[in-house]
Each structure stands twice: as structure tokens, then as C-alpha cells.
XYZ file of C-alpha atoms in Angstrom:
537
model
C 8.114 -251.985 42.387
C 6.873 -248.598 44.080
C 9.128 -245.736 43.717
C 9.291 -242.107 44.881
C 9.443 -240.924 41.361
C 5.691 -239.983 41.539
C 6.987 -237.000 43.433
C 9.700 -234.511 42.590
C 12.789 -236.588 42.368
C 15.454 -237.170 45.213
C 18.787 -236.599 43.596
C 20.512 -239.814 44.728
C 22.719 -241.883 42.358
C 23.704 -245.401 41.547
C 24.459 -247.511 44.414
C 24.167 -251.187 45.383
C 21.429 -252.588 47.565
C 22.055 -251.415 51.152
C 20.842 -252.997 54.457
C 18.705 -250.637 56.582
C 18.447 -250.395 60.421
C 16.364 -247.970 62.445
C 18.522 -245.065 63.775
C 15.623 -244.202 66.090
C 17.195 -246.633 68.752
C 14.619 -247.661 71.445
C 11.078 -246.613 70.628
C 9.619 -243.964 72.786
C 6.295 -244.960 74.591
C 4.762 -242.146 72.667
C 5.711 -243.252 69.247
C 3.213 -245.001 66.743
C 2.176 -248.609 67.437
C 5.499 -249.679 65.854
C 8.705 -247.705 66.108
C 9.704 -245.399 63.072
C 12.232 -247.456 61.061
C 12.053 -250.999 62.203
C 14.816 -253.482 61.182
C 14.639 -254.131 57.435
C 16.612 -255.374 54.655
C 16.675 -255.026 50.818
C 15.913 -257.859 48.383
C 16.430 -258.414 44.783
C 12.913 -257.791 44.052
C 10.039 -255.256 45.242
C 12.604 -252.734 46.410
C 12.091 -249.168 47.182
C 14.290 -247.069 45.022
C 14.819 -243.455 45.247
C 15.782 -241.592 42.161
C 14.852 -238.262 40.295
C 13.276 -237.409 37.067
C 16.398 -235.694 35.939
C 19.364 -236.864 33.611
C 21.640 -239.320 34.845
C 24.839 -236.968 35.517
C 22.584 -235.005 37.920
C 21.712 -237.700 40.412
C 22.583 -241.022 42.140
C 20.211 -243.912 42.548
C 19.892 -246.369 45.415
C 17.676 -249.357 46.458
C 17.147 -248.672 49.959
C 14.575 -251.363 51.276
C 11.804 -253.796 50.633
C 8.590 -252.222 49.915
C 6.901 -254.039 52.713
C 9.464 -252.868 55.175
C 7.736 -249.532 55.671
C 3.990 -249.240 56.176
C 1.612 -246.402 56.173
C 2.419 -243.702 59.093
C 6.062 -244.776 59.184
C 9.296 -242.830 58.434
C 12.666 -244.177 58.068
C 16.085 -242.537 57.862
C 18.139 -244.219 55.003
C 21.730 -244.244 54.132
C 22.651 -243.630 50.630
C 26.323 -243.755 51.035
C 26.944 -240.087 50.242
C 24.408 -238.719 52.363
C 21.149 -239.600 54.033
C 17.374 -238.894 53.505
C 14.075 -239.309 55.322
C 11.781 -242.009 53.559
C 7.966 -241.643 54.408
C 4.819 -243.579 53.526
C 1.478 -241.898 54.062
C -1.750 -242.980 52.720
C -0.186 -245.406 50.318
C 2.283 -242.841 48.930
C 6.020 -242.590 49.515
C 7.850 -239.326 50.069
C 11.608 -238.492 50.487
C 13.184 -235.423 51.866
C 15.936 -234.000 54.158
C 16.306 -236.056 57.330
C 17.407 -233.147 59.734
C 15.351 -230.201 60.751
C 17.255 -227.166 59.146
C 16.716 -225.148 62.437
C 19.130 -227.094 64.712
C 19.617 -230.250 63.103
C 17.222 -232.667 64.966
C 16.845 -236.074 63.387
C 13.215 -235.794 62.010
C 12.606 -239.680 62.093
C 12.222 -239.175 65.688
C 9.676 -236.647 65.207
C 5.790 -236.768 64.544
C 4.062 -237.630 61.159
C 0.607 -236.295 60.882
C -1.611 -235.173 57.884
C 0.946 -234.492 55.255
C 3.728 -232.802 57.618
C 6.482 -233.873 59.861
C 6.612 -232.109 63.206
C 10.214 -231.610 64.656
C 10.697 -233.543 68.046
C 12.963 -230.670 69.594
C 11.314 -227.529 68.634
C 8.027 -228.255 67.060
C 8.831 -226.816 63.513
C 6.555 -228.296 60.701
C 7.564 -229.447 57.269
C 5.183 -230.508 54.187
C 6.319 -234.000 53.001
C 5.384 -233.296 49.393
C 7.134 -229.737 48.934
C 9.430 -229.775 52.112
C 8.229 -226.232 52.688
C 8.266 -224.987 56.363
C 4.609 -224.682 57.574
C 5.248 -223.898 61.321
C 8.022 -222.320 63.067
C 10.719 -221.857 64.389
C 13.388 -221.724 61.443
C 13.752 -220.094 58.165
C 14.695 -222.691 55.701
C 12.673 -225.543 54.354
C 13.688 -229.064 53.407
C 15.190 -230.432 50.162
C 12.953 -232.904 48.452
C 14.512 -235.457 45.956
C 17.098 -233.120 44.802
C 20.748 -234.611 44.489
C 22.651 -231.341 44.580
C 20.576 -230.383 47.750
C 20.053 -233.725 49.412
C 23.516 -234.635 49.386
C 25.240 -231.417 50.376
C 22.734 -229.475 52.695
C 20.004 -230.263 54.991
C 18.039 -227.166 54.325
C 16.569 -225.519 51.301
C 15.798 -221.694 50.813
C 12.819 -220.883 49.044
C 13.121 -218.858 45.777
C 12.971 -215.178 46.366
C 11.939 -212.389 43.953
C 14.526 -209.559 43.387
C 13.770 -205.868 43.922
C 12.878 -204.262 40.597
C 12.513 -200.733 42.155
C 15.179 -198.400 40.856
C 15.731 -196.061 43.953
C 18.959 -194.765 45.409
C 19.888 -196.313 48.683
C 19.800 -192.847 50.491
C 16.289 -192.292 49.140
C 13.827 -191.592 51.999
C 10.809 -193.603 50.765
C 10.146 -197.357 51.034
C 7.116 -199.349 49.885
C 7.404 -201.368 52.995
C 9.401 -200.301 56.118
C 10.390 -202.885 58.627
C 11.360 -201.442 62.171
C 13.232 -204.234 64.007
C 15.655 -206.959 62.764
C 14.443 -209.735 65.277
C 12.812 -212.972 63.844
C 9.331 -211.203 62.967
C 11.052 -208.565 60.895
C 13.293 -211.034 59.073
C 10.652 -213.495 58.521
C 8.304 -210.733 57.284
C 11.133 -209.500 54.802
C 11.685 -213.019 53.411
C 8.040 -213.838 53.126
C 7.473 -210.900 51.007
C 10.377 -211.764 48.672
C 9.085 -215.398 48.461
C 5.584 -214.406 47.597
C 6.799 -212.143 44.952
C 6.885 -208.722 46.177
C 9.477 -206.737 44.008
C 9.075 -203.329 45.493
C 11.587 -201.479 47.832
C 11.739 -203.223 51.323
C 13.966 -201.354 54.127
C 14.630 -202.851 57.383
C 15.875 -200.473 60.276
C 17.934 -201.462 63.105
C 20.554 -200.057 65.510
C 22.207 -203.539 65.493
C 25.446 -203.772 63.807
C 24.877 -207.579 63.019
C 22.834 -209.117 60.316
C 19.440 -210.402 61.704
C 19.902 -212.952 64.399
C 17.891 -214.673 67.296
C 17.804 -211.914 69.778
C 16.037 -208.571 68.429
C 17.023 -205.071 69.759
C 15.198 -201.849 69.479
C 15.881 -199.801 66.507
C 16.981 -196.342 66.823
C 13.474 -194.757 65.983
C 12.380 -191.538 67.606
C 8.652 -191.377 66.319
C 6.207 -192.524 63.967
C 3.721 -190.312 62.158
C 1.001 -192.345 60.710
C -0.907 -189.380 59.183
C 2.132 -188.608 57.055
C 3.306 -192.094 56.886
C 6.785 -190.905 57.948
C 9.309 -192.434 60.461
C 11.815 -190.088 61.993
C 15.163 -191.647 63.405
C 17.524 -190.114 66.026
C 19.953 -188.689 63.510
C 16.982 -186.735 61.977
C 16.759 -188.770 58.827
C 13.210 -189.401 57.719
C 11.627 -192.213 55.779
C 8.207 -192.323 54.111
C 6.459 -195.810 53.859
C 3.271 -197.190 52.255
C 3.120 -200.123 54.705
C 4.805 -200.349 58.038
C 5.741 -203.466 60.126
C 6.757 -202.705 63.724
C 8.784 -205.603 65.218
C 10.940 -203.857 67.826
C 10.669 -206.600 70.346
C 11.359 -206.137 74.173
C 13.889 -204.500 76.252
C 15.421 -205.763 79.521
C 13.694 -204.404 82.724
C 15.990 -201.980 84.458
C 17.198 -202.665 87.957
C 18.306 -199.938 90.273
C 21.730 -200.442 91.672
C 24.867 -198.524 92.718
C 27.736 -198.229 90.247
C 26.044 -198.354 86.936
C 29.110 -197.312 85.144
C 31.015 -200.284 86.269
C 31.991 -202.713 83.223
C 31.122 -205.986 84.831
C 27.326 -205.666 85.074
C 25.396 -207.069 81.977
C 22.063 -207.624 80.479
C 22.389 -210.329 77.982
C 21.315 -208.525 74.691
C 24.201 -209.009 72.250
C 26.753 -211.420 70.987
C 29.397 -209.026 72.532
C 27.510 -209.027 75.875
C 27.762 -212.891 75.822
C 31.499 -212.971 74.912
C 32.171 -210.443 77.610
C 30.316 -212.397 80.305
C 32.017 -215.702 79.446
C 35.555 -213.973 79.352
C 35.035 -212.138 82.750
C 33.501 -215.089 84.464
C 36.219 -217.534 83.622
C 37.549 -218.970 87.131
C 35.932 -216.004 88.788
C 32.794 -215.376 90.958
C 29.368 -214.874 88.857
C 26.256 -213.556 90.245
C 23.072 -213.815 88.388
C 20.159 -211.574 89.353
C 16.795 -213.082 88.606
C 15.328 -216.570 88.138
C 13.790 -216.113 84.986
C 14.645 -218.718 82.041
C 17.206 -216.460 80.655
C 18.961 -215.935 84.114
C 18.912 -219.729 84.723
C 20.214 -220.470 81.264
C 23.179 -218.005 81.861
C 23.861 -219.561 85.309
C 23.762 -223.093 83.844
C 26.110 -222.159 80.954
C 28.645 -220.705 83.520
C 28.721 -223.511 85.923
C 31.741 -225.124 84.115
C 33.378 -221.965 83.511
C 33.196 -219.736 86.615
C 34.730 -220.525 90.003
C 31.229 -219.906 91.583
C 27.700 -219.258 90.309
C 25.147 -217.619 92.759
C 21.667 -216.945 91.749
C 19.506 -214.280 93.710
C 15.796 -214.579 93.253
C 12.579 -214.062 95.286
C 11.397 -217.666 95.175
C 13.121 -220.762 96.692
C 12.427 -222.779 93.681
C 12.972 -221.602 90.166
C 10.294 -221.812 87.703
C 7.564 -222.518 90.463
C 4.888 -220.587 88.828
C 5.776 -221.622 85.214
C 6.409 -225.126 85.664
C 5.386 -226.220 89.120
C 7.223 -226.830 92.295
C 7.999 -230.590 91.538
C 9.458 -229.803 88.147
C 11.269 -226.602 89.394
C 12.873 -228.484 92.051
C 14.149 -231.232 89.729
C 15.825 -228.568 87.480
C 17.333 -226.861 90.383
C 21.018 -227.946 90.245
C 23.177 -224.943 90.921
C 25.991 -224.889 93.618
C 24.665 -222.034 95.379
C 21.238 -220.301 95.466
C 21.016 -217.069 97.538
C 17.510 -215.847 98.106
C 17.733 -213.819 101.470
C 18.476 -210.253 101.667
C 21.319 -208.572 103.349
C 24.064 -211.029 102.374
C 26.967 -209.590 100.509
C 28.307 -211.567 97.355
C 31.538 -211.180 95.759
C 30.863 -210.685 91.888
C 33.516 -210.444 89.321
C 30.640 -210.446 86.866
C 27.054 -209.804 87.436
C 24.130 -210.608 84.859
C 20.646 -208.969 85.551
C 17.771 -211.223 84.006
C 14.513 -209.964 85.739
C 12.307 -209.999 82.797
C 11.411 -207.729 79.918
C 8.957 -205.120 78.784
C 7.755 -204.052 75.181
C 10.182 -201.837 73.330
C 7.374 -199.305 72.224
C 7.866 -196.197 74.119
C 8.541 -194.342 70.581
C 4.945 -194.910 69.626
C 3.327 -193.101 72.571
C 2.235 -190.114 70.463
C 1.694 -192.049 67.217
C -1.811 -192.900 67.376
C -1.159 -196.555 67.302
C -3.156 -198.070 70.136
C -1.135 -199.888 73.160
C -2.517 -201.150 76.359
C -1.421 -200.112 79.794
C 1.535 -202.217 79.852
C 2.704 -200.948 76.306
C 1.909 -203.910 74.333
C 0.191 -203.308 70.719
C -3.216 -205.060 70.088
C -3.478 -206.569 66.656
C -6.022 -208.598 64.792
C -5.495 -211.947 63.312
C -3.739 -210.473 60.179
C -1.273 -208.624 62.639
C -2.986 -205.242 61.687
C -2.894 -202.428 64.283
C -5.773 -199.853 64.642
C -3.987 -197.797 61.835
C -4.533 -198.878 58.246
C -1.134 -199.829 56.688
C 0.628 -200.298 60.068
C 1.344 -203.798 61.216
C 3.136 -205.341 64.294
C 4.394 -208.266 65.497
C 6.824 -210.301 68.053
C 7.221 -209.772 71.632
C 5.477 -206.397 71.779
C 1.915 -207.381 70.563
C -1.214 -208.984 71.732
C -3.039 -210.927 69.174
C -5.985 -213.671 68.875
C -4.799 -217.170 69.740
C -6.843 -219.829 68.271
C -5.816 -222.147 70.979
C -7.572 -219.899 73.319
C -10.752 -219.391 71.546
C -9.118 -216.110 69.961
C -8.619 -214.290 73.151
C -5.767 -211.598 72.796
C -2.538 -212.917 74.431
C 1.060 -211.891 74.482
C 3.520 -214.770 73.926
C 7.127 -213.632 73.803
C 8.487 -216.696 72.271
C 10.915 -216.986 69.290
C 8.682 -219.343 67.419
C 5.751 -216.938 67.468
C 7.635 -214.126 66.285
C 8.336 -216.045 63.190
C 4.640 -216.731 62.711
C 3.744 -213.114 63.235
C 6.384 -211.971 60.561
C 4.943 -214.452 57.940
C 1.298 -213.579 58.579
C 2.087 -209.724 58.267
C 3.853 -210.237 55.316
C 0.971 -212.153 53.586
C -1.497 -209.559 54.823
C 0.429 -206.653 53.311
C 0.172 -208.479 49.930
C -3.443 -209.152 50.297
C -3.083 -212.924 51.310
C -4.410 -212.767 54.682
C -3.604 -215.729 56.775
C -4.719 -216.772 60.277
C -2.017 -217.443 63.131
C -3.062 -221.006 63.597
C -0.318 -222.445 65.551
C 0.645 -223.944 68.947
C 2.797 -222.091 71.308
C 6.029 -224.205 71.278
C 9.092 -223.313 73.807
C 12.534 -225.052 74.609
C 15.410 -224.335 76.631
C 18.627 -226.217 77.601
C 20.201 -226.342 80.975
C 22.915 -228.446 82.574
C 23.192 -230.764 79.344
C 19.272 -231.265 79.408
C 16.695 -229.974 76.961
C 13.278 -228.753 78.237
C 10.511 -228.749 75.804
C 7.091 -227.133 76.329
C 3.895 -226.681 74.208
C 0.531 -225.305 75.152
C -1.083 -222.099 76.620
C -0.186 -221.677 80.285
C 2.810 -219.253 80.513
C 5.329 -216.733 79.472
C 8.899 -217.886 79.783
C 10.704 -214.693 79.608
C 9.975 -213.943 83.288
C 8.440 -217.304 84.343
C 5.104 -215.887 84.917
C 1.871 -217.151 83.797
C 1.745 -214.398 81.297
C -0.791 -215.402 78.831
C -2.651 -218.575 80.054
C -5.148 -219.173 82.852
C -2.694 -221.033 84.960
C -3.024 -224.561 85.999
C -4.249 -226.277 89.141
C -2.494 -229.494 89.066
C 0.472 -231.334 87.255
C 0.490 -234.825 86.278
C 4.055 -236.353 86.177
C 4.954 -239.502 84.303
C 8.468 -240.748 84.387
C 11.271 -240.121 86.722
C 11.755 -236.536 88.101
C 15.103 -237.584 89.922
C 16.584 -238.922 86.591
C 15.354 -235.956 84.835
C 13.442 -238.329 82.265
C 9.737 -237.151 82.503
C 6.759 -235.536 80.952
C 4.498 -233.132 83.019
C 0.895 -232.489 81.996
C -0.406 -229.203 83.391
C -4.301 -229.387 83.949
C -6.999 -226.808 84.562
C -10.592 -228.141 85.442
C -9.856 -231.687 84.210
C -8.335 -230.644 81.022
C -4.808 -230.553 79.855
C -3.739 -227.308 78.965
C 0.015 -227.749 78.321
C 2.938 -230.350 78.589
C 6.570 -230.014 79.271
C 9.269 -232.767 78.806
C 12.764 -233.775 79.715
C 14.216 -236.735 77.799
C 11.046 -237.834 76.374
C 11.012 -236.880 72.723
C 8.785 -236.570 70.900
C 6.005 -236.435 73.506
C 5.635 -232.609 73.540
C 5.418 -232.539 69.546
C 3.042 -235.212 69.571
C 0.756 -233.457 72.111
C 1.234 -230.181 69.901
C -0.355 -232.022 67.101
C -3.421 -233.048 69.242
C -3.702 -229.313 70.425
C -3.421 -228.196 66.695
C -6.132 -230.430 65.596
C -8.490 -228.536 67.994
C -8.948 -231.647 70.050
C -9.125 -231.762 73.834
C -7.077 -234.035 76.169
C -8.426 -234.940 79.339
C -6.822 -235.384 82.655
C -7.797 -238.814 83.101
C -6.215 -239.571 79.989
C -2.873 -238.841 81.344
C -3.112 -240.075 84.791
C -3.056 -243.787 83.834
C 0.485 -243.716 82.243
C -1.013 -245.365 79.172
C -0.184 -242.995 76.194
C -1.630 -244.912 73.498
C -4.395 -242.459 73.273
C -2.143 -240.095 71.837
C -2.251 -241.958 68.468
C -5.859 -241.273 67.556
C -7.602 -240.047 70.757
C -8.798 -236.561 71.886
C -12.354 -235.259 71.687
C -13.383 -232.407 69.331
């Protein structure tokens, strides 16, 4: 009987045959022709066996299903008693790997299988079904494949990394590669360099007292001298570099108000800010200034904690420019929205979320080109106009393949990961294009919103990098918050957003990623079967 042994083994030990039933529940109308993992049982012959090419003491083995129970293009989550795995069949071959996305634990069986990779249904990360390697972001870890010590103990796998071989004192003012900023772009850049065999010194500079986490902060850099390849810090310390990666991200836009020294007004930038806001808002009155996604996420998070939550914005409907008026109204569930000037609100805690701007002021005299808004233009390898100086993350504009290589700024966490990897490969002479589909997500009031395409910037809810949209086609029920919205421009779908309709956004991202076009007429009928094969070149 066919076995997964033709690929690197899955460490799963001796078990009796087990019955398998789909964990996918009801099939989404956007799934393949048959749901991933339809009902199936094992038999005494022609069973699918998962086992590795390792010594007996290193693995367990289990017969999991009949070979005819899984067909080409199907995925199934299988129970092995001591753990679970994702069983896949594509082009007649069987594969098995971790069943949960290592980013936030999404069940990959509900994702999209296409051309040798699985795309996460929640946030769009892609994993190679042969190696388990992460191929598109967000996230840092890859998936385990056929390894008992990995498959049964963890749902993530870190790639092997080279160790630094440079014998340099930590106080030495020189680094082969200097990374300014500890956000996702900087972190992925450093990890990729080590994963690709770079063994010289890497220094990451940041003013953050925490190890790298999701929200980047500006490093305490005063200036960069590209002629001498030297960076100067506020304390006077100087560091020379051979190659520089600038990933300082963005900083909150300031708001002019009285009493700037009071301790109950915050920009949400650090874990300490988040903890203080939650503490001060408990059973008290909270006011959110700004209807950006960050502002609305904070408002949603405080509704169960604060006595009252008020949001001050310039539009009657949040996200109207970003997601359209119909979707914006469906998502607006706050107890009180204050929009008119002149009204005085009691605020025990105030959070300001009116957008952000690139943290690049320290580069004004450096020779690194910036546009009128402070963004750094880079090419497809993340190289600036200065040799040896690269940049990535929120503060760059770069050529996006999805928009015919027009330079855009996309301040999304997923894109920062991509930039970091591309920059690292470029530094090592392994240039790689940024071929990815912008993917965004947020959660409010217990509902997850997913988005893919090229319409807008979610940091301030503007149409920051796309050409906008002229119509929105809704399928599903807005009142029940179970719908998909297709954003169209000149009879072409340019973006998609959904609530409770997984994995539609990931499936559309696959179509966009393949360079195909989705027509408005295709989504107006309500028949989504076209998503399986259709889409014109």
C-alpha cells in the first residue's frame, strides 16, 4: 500500500488502525469540489501508513486511513493518539506535516492546497508540503515534516542556523551587517542571514528593552554616514558596517492637546502601554481618538473591561474608505461613537490612534533618498540608492508585482517579514523578488476580518497604496457578520475581505498570486466554483 515513506519520515509510532472523520465540519462553499477530509475508515488492506526512515525507538507508526479515502488535491487531519498531523495527496504523492500554522495555530486542513504548498486560512502564510519550509509570511517558523520528536511535541520547526564565527568583542564598533530596528523586518533579516549560512557578525540596534516582538520601535540612532559607513547613536557610540539594513518602522502621528504630561494619555506602542491602558480602563471611561484599525481594535478590546468606550473620528462610519460603507456599518458595534466637535467627554484613559508616519528623520542628511512623506524608495532587492544600504518594512516604497511593479508603501506586518528575507538574500548575493500578495487581518468583537489585495493601507484606513475601488460586491449576510466582500475597479476584482468565510481570502490570494484576473461578473452570480480553476491570465 502507498506510504509516506517516499518523503522524509513522519515520526509516528505503533498504533492500531484508527477511524478518521473530517475535522473540517461543514464544507465552505469555497472549498474544493469535495470537503477536505470527508468521512473515511481504515481497513485491513490498502491502508495509508505514516512512518519515518528512522530506527524503531525514534518513532511511532499508525495506519490512518484507506488509500482510496483521500484523493488528489485533498488534505486530511489525522489523529495518531499522541498527536495529529496533516495528510496531503497531490499529483499522486502523499505528504504529511504539522497540522497547525505555527503563526497563530490555524488548522491548515481548512486552508488552501495549491502547487506544492498550503496557504493558511487565517493570515495567508504558505508552507511547502515537501519540506515544511515557510514560503510566504507572516510568521518565523516552518512546519515539522515526518519527525516524531517534532510532530508530536510541537507544531513549529525552526530552520537550522549558522553560528557566528567572528571573534569580536561585544563592545567593538564594527559589524559586518548592522540592522537598525528590531521589528519583524529586522528580525527576519537576521534569521534569514543565519539560515543561509552567514557566519560573520550581525548587530541589531534598538531602544526597545524587549526581545523582538510584533510592534517595531525606532532605534536610538542619531545619524548615518554612508561615505564612511558609520552609524552614530545618541550616547555618542559609533559603529562601522559593511552592509546596513534600515528597518525602523513607523511612529505614531502626534496630536496637539492640553496636558501632555498627564499619565492617562497613550499611543499604543509597547507592552507596557497595553498593560497600562487595560489597568486604567477597568470599570472606567475610555476615549479613543481616531477610527484607524488600531484605534478600533483598542476600542473593541476595552468594551468588556471599561465602564464606557467612546470613539472620536471624522467619519460617521469607520473604515468607509478602506472597506466601503456597507462593511463599515456592519462592523460598527460600539456603545457610543462621538463625532461632533464641542462635546466634552469624561476620560479616565485616552488612547490616540490617528495613524503613523515613517521613522526616518535621522536619515535626512545621510544621502539616502526619501520622498516628500519620508518614505525610502527601494528596488525589488530592497536596495536603496546607496550601495550596501538596504531598507524594509513600514518606511519603504518598493515595486509590487501585483501592481505591475509600481512602487507602493504597504505597512503590514506580513510584508515586513517578506522585506527582511529579501534584503538578507540580497546582501548574500542571492537576490529574490518580492512576489507576494498583501494579506491583512484584524479581530474585533470576537470576529476575525481577513483581507487580501491591493487597495488600501490599514494603519490609517486610507487607500494608501492602491487605486481604490468603485464598487463592492457582497456575498453572504452582513447582519450576521458572515460575508465576503469583493472590491472591484473597472470590472476587475482588486481585493477581497471576509468575516466568517474562511478560506475564501486565502483562496483568492492564490488566484492573485498566480497572476490571474478575477472579473466582477464572476463574483456577482454567487457561484464561487470558478475559484477552483478559473481566472484569466
